[in-house]
Amino acid sequence: MDGDPPMLTAARRTRSGSLSRESPVLQTAALQPKVDQTVVQPNVEADAAIFWDYENCALPAAHALATSAASRLFDASRGLGRLAELRLYHDSDKSTLNPQHRAFLESMGYTIVDCPTSSKKEAIDKKIIVDTLMFAVARSARRQPCCVVLVTGDGDFCHMCSRLRAVGVTVVLVHPSQCSRALLGCCDRKVEWERQLLGLAAPRDGRSQGKQ
């Protein structure tokens, strides 16, 4: 898989802050955070952050493929503005995060958040929701454009995403093929984990599956 797919071509926010919808293939330039130019100066740089639900969307075992996918996600997100936070949430008791992958992710600047679930999946969800709101709401209150990159397929994040969009926060969903259909409708842009980041074939029926 040579080179980055077109959707990962990094691009900075334009003065108008407009979003291009012409291409069916996701372009980073089309993911620019929403800007109200009546209250924000044109030179205000957007902040972006990645919040990664690793138990729902894990890297593949092959280290080369894993590092390639993580790097592409990082580069695409960096095109949305200044990357202020990179946070990955996992349950160390489940050994989902390969130690070699962890070392690479930490070298990229990720904060690895251990969330022992004790069979309670919502433990990870609650931490992601709180951290995401702490990042986004403060910036929205001071009229600073910002973008949340949420890596998950869990429908429990629908309400949070809808409320963030309502206050002008751009929400980009990076989702696996097994993804809540409701969640797909609660974001500004969607990135398919397997097809667009891993370069794998899409599901035969061409639809996301999972919780409603």
mmCIF file of C-alpha atoms in Angstrom:
data_model
loop_
_atom_site.group_PDB
_atom_site.id
_atom_site.type_symbol
_atom_site.label_atom_id
_atom_site.label_comp_id
_atom_site.label_asym_id
_atom_site.label_seq_id
_atom_site.Cartn_x
_atom_site.Cartn_y
_atom_site.Cartn_z
ATOM 1 C CA MET A 1 0.000 0.000 0.000
ATOM 2 C CA ASP A 2 2.081 2.864 -1.342
ATOM 3 C CA GLY A 3 1.465 6.404 -0.171
ATOM 4 C CA ASP A 4 -1.426 7.885 1.703
ATOM 5 C CA PRO A 5 -5.006 7.612 0.408
ATOM 6 C CA PRO A 6 -6.490 10.889 -0.872
ATOM 7 C CA MET A 7 -8.609 11.374 2.259
ATOM 8 C CA LEU A 8 -5.469 11.726 4.338
ATOM 9 C CA THR A 9 -3.866 14.558 2.400
ATOM 10 C CA ALA A 10 -3.182 17.167 5.117
ATOM 11 C CA ALA A 11 -4.577 20.636 4.598
ATOM 12 C CA ARG A 12 -4.935 23.699 6.792
ATOM 13 C CA ARG A 13 -8.132 25.667 7.426
ATOM 14 C CA THR A 14 -9.017 28.283 4.825
ATOM 15 C CA ARG A 15 -9.957 31.853 5.750
ATOM 16 C CA SER A 16 -13.595 31.133 5.009
ATOM 17 C CA GLY A 17 -13.648 27.923 7.086
ATOM 18 C CA SER A 18 -15.889 26.277 4.469
ATOM 19 C CA LEU A 19 -16.301 22.499 4.164
ATOM 20 C CA SER A 20 -16.013 20.854 0.772
ATOM 21 C CA ARG A 21 -18.638 18.176 0.061
ATOM 22 C CA GLU A 22 -17.844 17.539 -3.587
ATOM 23 C CA SER A 23 -15.761 14.377 -3.358
ATOM 24 C CA PRO A 24 -17.214 11.080 -2.106
ATOM 25 C CA VAL A 25 -13.767 10.265 -0.760
ATOM 26 C CA LEU A 26 -13.098 12.001 2.530
ATOM 27 C CA GLN A 27 -10.555 14.826 2.232
ATOM 28 C CA THR A 28 -8.781 16.291 5.241
ATOM 29 C CA ALA A 29 -9.488 19.748 3.830
ATOM 30 C CA ALA A 30 -13.181 18.953 4.178
ATOM 31 C CA LEU A 31 -12.804 18.324 7.906
ATOM 32 C CA GLN A 32 -11.988 21.888 8.882
ATOM 33 C CA PRO A 33 -13.509 22.991 12.192
ATOM 34 C CA LYS A 34 -16.559 25.247 12.039
ATOM 35 C CA VAL A 35 -15.743 28.923 12.438
ATOM 36 C CA ASP A 36 -18.087 31.838 13.112
ATOM 37 C CA GLN A 37 -16.144 34.653 11.489
ATOM 38 C CA THR A 38 -18.280 37.294 13.216
ATOM 39 C CA VAL A 39 -16.697 36.454 16.553
ATOM 40 C CA VAL A 40 -13.423 34.693 15.653
ATOM 41 C CA GLN A 41 -10.421 36.384 14.119
ATOM 42 C CA PRO A 42 -9.228 34.732 10.887
ATOM 43 C CA ASN A 43 -5.791 34.009 12.342
ATOM 44 C CA VAL A 44 -7.133 31.998 15.299
ATOM 45 C CA GLU A 45 -5.791 28.463 14.903
ATOM 46 C CA ALA A 46 -8.128 25.571 15.519
ATOM 47 C CA ASP A 47 -7.348 22.978 18.163
ATOM 48 C CA ALA A 48 -7.889 19.296 17.457
ATOM 49 C CA ALA A 49 -7.775 16.223 19.674
ATOM 50 C CA ILE A 50 -7.976 12.457 19.245
ATOM 51 C CA PHE A 51 -9.995 10.370 21.712
ATOM 52 C CA TRP A 52 -9.495 6.688 20.943
ATOM 53 C CA ASP A 53 -11.717 3.908 22.307
ATOM 54 C CA TYR A 54 -9.135 1.173 21.848
ATOM 55 C CA GLU A 55 -11.327 -1.634 23.153
ATOM 56 C CA ASN A 56 -13.730 -0.866 20.323
ATOM 57 C CA CYS A 57 -11.217 -0.107 17.584
ATOM 58 C CA ALA A 58 -7.817 -1.754 18.084
ATOM 59 C CA LEU A 59 -4.759 -1.785 15.873
ATOM 60 C CA PRO A 60 -3.979 -4.984 13.954
ATOM 61 C CA ALA A 61 -1.374 -7.374 15.342
ATOM 62 C CA ALA A 62 1.110 -6.791 12.504
ATOM 63 C CA HIS A 63 3.374 -4.006 13.757
ATOM 64 C CA ALA A 64 4.112 -2.517 10.331
ATOM 65 C CA LEU A 65 0.416 -2.214 9.487
ATOM 66 C CA ALA A 66 -0.363 -0.902 12.966
ATOM 67 C CA THR A 67 2.256 1.847 12.853
ATOM 68 C CA SER A 68 1.177 2.832 9.337
ATOM 69 C CA ALA A 69 -2.475 3.185 10.377
ATOM 70 C CA ALA A 70 -1.606 5.117 13.542
ATOM 71 C CA SER A 71 0.661 7.456 11.582
ATOM 72 C CA ARG A 72 -2.020 8.129 8.975
ATOM 73 C CA LEU A 73 -4.568 8.910 11.668
ATOM 74 C CA PHE A 74 -2.097 11.296 13.307
ATOM 75 C CA ASP A 75 -1.191 13.069 10.052
ATOM 76 C CA ALA A 76 -4.818 13.487 8.996
ATOM 77 C CA SER A 77 -5.816 14.832 12.402
ATOM 78 C CA ARG A 78 -2.907 17.241 12.411
ATOM 79 C CA GLY A 79 -4.344 18.728 9.225
ATOM 80 C CA LEU A 80 -7.384 19.838 11.253
ATOM 81 C CA GLY A 81 -5.393 22.214 13.451
ATOM 82 C CA ARG A 82 -2.994 22.144 16.362
ATOM 83 C CA LEU A 83 -3.118 18.710 17.967
ATOM 84 C CA ALA A 84 -3.670 19.649 21.593
ATOM 85 C CA GLU A 85 -4.478 16.195 22.961
ATOM 86 C CA LEU A 86 -4.004 12.565 21.965
ATOM 87 C CA ARG A 87 -5.641 10.143 24.362
ATOM 88 C CA LEU A 88 -6.101 6.389 24.040
ATOM 89 C CA TYR A 89 -8.297 4.402 26.436
ATOM 90 C CA HIS A 90 -7.877 0.690 27.061
ATOM 91 C CA ASP A 91 -8.331 -2.012 29.690
ATOM 92 C CA SER A 92 -4.912 -3.400 30.653
ATOM 93 C CA ASP A 93 -6.559 -6.474 32.190
ATOM 94 C CA LYS A 94 -7.644 -7.552 28.702
ATOM 95 C CA SER A 95 -4.147 -7.201 27.162
ATOM 96 C CA THR A 96 -5.665 -5.628 24.055
ATOM 97 C CA LEU A 97 -2.821 -3.156 23.587
ATOM 98 C CA ASN A 98 0.329 -4.832 22.301
ATOM 99 C CA PRO A 99 3.385 -3.569 24.287
ATOM 100 C CA GLN A 100 5.219 -2.847 21.027
ATOM 101 C CA HIS A 101 2.257 -0.848 19.732
ATOM 102 C CA ARG A 102 2.030 0.967 23.063
ATOM 103 C CA ALA A 103 5.653 2.068 22.903
ATOM 104 C CA PHE A 104 5.127 3.428 19.394
ATOM 105 C CA LEU A 105 1.938 5.273 20.331
ATOM 106 C CA GLU A 106 3.590 6.833 23.376
ATOM 107 C CA SER A 107 6.461 7.995 21.176
ATOM 108 C CA MET A 108 3.866 9.795 19.031
ATOM 109 C CA GLY A 109 2.626 11.694 22.079
ATOM 110 C CA TYR A 110 -0.411 9.644 23.089
ATOM 111 C CA THR A 111 -1.488 9.566 26.712
ATOM 112 C CA ILE A 112 -2.443 5.957 27.458
ATOM 113 C CA VAL A 113 -5.380 5.890 29.868
ATOM 114 C CA ASP A 114 -5.860 2.558 31.642
ATOM 115 C CA CYS A 115 -9.532 1.884 32.349
ATOM 116 C CA PRO A 116 -10.050 -1.351 34.314
ATOM 117 C CA THR A 117 -13.610 -2.183 33.394
ATOM 118 C CA SER A 118 -14.295 -5.144 35.719
ATOM 119 C CA SER A 119 -16.841 -6.283 33.103
ATOM 120 C CA LYS A 120 -18.350 -2.759 33.020
ATOM 121 C CA LYS A 121 -17.860 -1.363 29.514
ATOM 122 C CA GLU A 122 -19.209 2.040 30.517
ATOM 123 C CA ALA A 123 -16.057 2.696 32.580
ATOM 124 C CA ILE A 124 -14.168 3.545 29.387
ATOM 125 C CA ASP A 125 -17.117 5.424 27.889
ATOM 126 C CA LYS A 126 -17.468 7.700 30.907
ATOM 127 C CA LYS A 127 -13.793 8.676 30.888
ATOM 128 C CA ILE A 128 -13.866 9.428 27.167
ATOM 129 C CA ILE A 129 -17.019 11.531 27.510
ATOM 130 C CA VAL A 130 -15.647 13.576 30.423
ATOM 131 C CA ASP A 131 -12.255 14.183 28.774
ATOM 132 C CA THR A 132 -13.814 15.079 25.426
ATOM 133 C CA LEU A 133 -16.189 17.586 26.987
ATOM 134 C CA MET A 134 -13.386 19.121 29.063
ATOM 135 C CA PHE A 135 -11.413 19.667 25.860
ATOM 136 C CA ALA A 136 -14.230 20.939 23.647
ATOM 137 C CA VAL A 137 -16.576 22.940 25.866
ATOM 138 C CA ALA A 138 -13.912 25.320 27.199
ATOM 139 C CA ARG A 139 -12.817 26.170 23.657
ATOM 140 C CA SER A 140 -16.373 26.550 22.441
ATOM 141 C CA ALA A 141 -17.094 28.954 25.295
ATOM 142 C CA ARG A 142 -14.310 31.279 24.166
ATOM 143 C CA ARG A 143 -15.322 30.944 20.494
ATOM 144 C CA GLN A 144 -12.187 29.050 19.491
ATOM 145 C CA PRO A 145 -12.702 26.627 16.584
ATOM 146 C CA CYS A 146 -11.972 23.054 17.556
ATOM 147 C CA CYS A 147 -12.362 19.535 16.250
ATOM 148 C CA VAL A 148 -12.862 16.241 18.076
ATOM 149 C CA VAL A 149 -11.608 13.093 16.352
ATOM 150 C CA LEU A 150 -13.430 10.198 18.002
ATOM 151 C CA VAL A 151 -12.186 6.676 17.252
ATOM 152 C CA THR A 152 -14.976 4.240 18.099
ATOM 153 C CA GLY A 153 -18.057 2.484 16.799
ATOM 154 C CA ASP A 154 -20.001 2.623 20.064
ATOM 155 C CA GLY A 155 -23.461 4.148 19.908
ATOM 156 C CA ASP A 156 -23.216 5.268 23.539
ATOM 157 C CA PHE A 157 -21.416 8.386 22.283
ATOM 158 C CA CYS A 158 -24.350 9.602 20.156
ATOM 159 C CA HIS A 159 -25.670 12.120 22.662
ATOM 160 C CA MET A 160 -22.238 13.597 23.336
ATOM 161 C CA CYS A 161 -21.509 14.015 19.627
ATOM 162 C CA SER A 162 -24.859 15.659 18.979
ATOM 163 C CA ARG A 163 -24.388 18.145 21.815
ATOM 164 C CA LEU A 164 -20.856 18.996 20.675
ATOM 165 C CA ARG A 165 -22.062 19.730 17.155
ATOM 166 C CA ALA A 166 -24.843 21.904 18.552
ATOM 167 C CA VAL A 167 -22.264 24.264 20.098
ATOM 168 C CA GLY A 168 -20.164 24.431 16.936
ATOM 169 C CA VAL A 169 -17.582 21.717 17.571
ATOM 170 C CA THR A 170 -16.614 19.699 14.491
ATOM 171 C CA VAL A 171 -16.883 15.950 15.173
ATOM 172 C CA VAL A 172 -14.968 13.501 12.985
ATOM 173 C CA LEU A 173 -15.774 9.828 13.549
ATOM 174 C CA VAL A 174 -13.170 7.171 12.779
ATOM 175 C CA HIS A 175 -15.184 3.974 12.920
ATOM 176 C CA PRO A 176 -14.765 0.224 12.369
ATOM 177 C CA SER A 177 -17.103 -1.683 10.075
ATOM 178 C CA GLN A 178 -19.006 -2.867 13.150
ATOM 179 C CA CYS A 179 -20.394 0.539 14.030
ATOM 180 C CA SER A 180 -23.617 1.889 15.489
ATOM 181 C CA ARG A 181 -25.802 3.249 12.687
ATOM 182 C CA ALA A 182 -27.081 5.944 15.033
ATOM 183 C CA LEU A 183 -23.534 7.136 15.720
ATOM 184 C CA LEU A 184 -22.851 7.526 12.007
ATOM 185 C CA GLY A 185 -25.585 10.147 11.855
ATOM 186 C CA CYS A 186 -24.207 12.171 14.789
ATOM 187 C CA CYS A 187 -20.945 13.388 13.276
ATOM 188 C CA ASP A 188 -19.788 15.883 10.647
ATOM 189 C CA ARG A 189 -17.492 13.513 8.777
ATOM 190 C CA LYS A 190 -16.787 9.775 8.816
ATOM 191 C CA VAL A 191 -13.555 7.848 8.227
ATOM 192 C CA GLU A 192 -13.703 4.081 7.697
ATOM 193 C CA TRP A 193 -11.064 2.414 9.847
ATOM 194 C CA GLU A 194 -10.507 -0.725 7.796
ATOM 195 C CA ARG A 195 -10.868 0.702 4.302
ATOM 196 C CA GLN A 196 -9.386 4.179 4.590
ATOM 197 C CA LEU A 197 -6.731 3.706 7.263
ATOM 198 C CA LEU A 198 -5.817 0.019 7.057
ATOM 199 C CA GLY A 199 -6.418 -0.275 3.300
ATOM 200 C CA LEU A 200 -8.591 -3.374 3.682
ATOM 201 C CA ALA A 201 -11.661 -4.272 1.653
ATOM 202 C CA ALA A 202 -15.007 -2.877 2.804
ATOM 203 C CA PRO A 203 -17.759 -5.268 4.031
ATOM 204 C CA ARG A 204 -19.498 -6.970 1.103
ATOM 205 C CA ASP A 205 -22.874 -5.411 1.868
ATOM 206 C CA GLY A 206 -21.223 -1.965 1.946
ATOM 207 C CA ARG A 207 -22.946 -1.057 5.206
ATOM 208 C CA SER A 208 -21.796 -0.585 8.783
ATOM 209 C CA GLN A 209 -23.196 -3.018 11.272
ATOM 210 C CA GLY A 210 -23.496 -3.167 15.018
ATOM 211 C CA LYS A 211 -25.560 -1.642 17.789
ATOM 212 C CA GLN A 212 -28.422 0.604 16.792
#
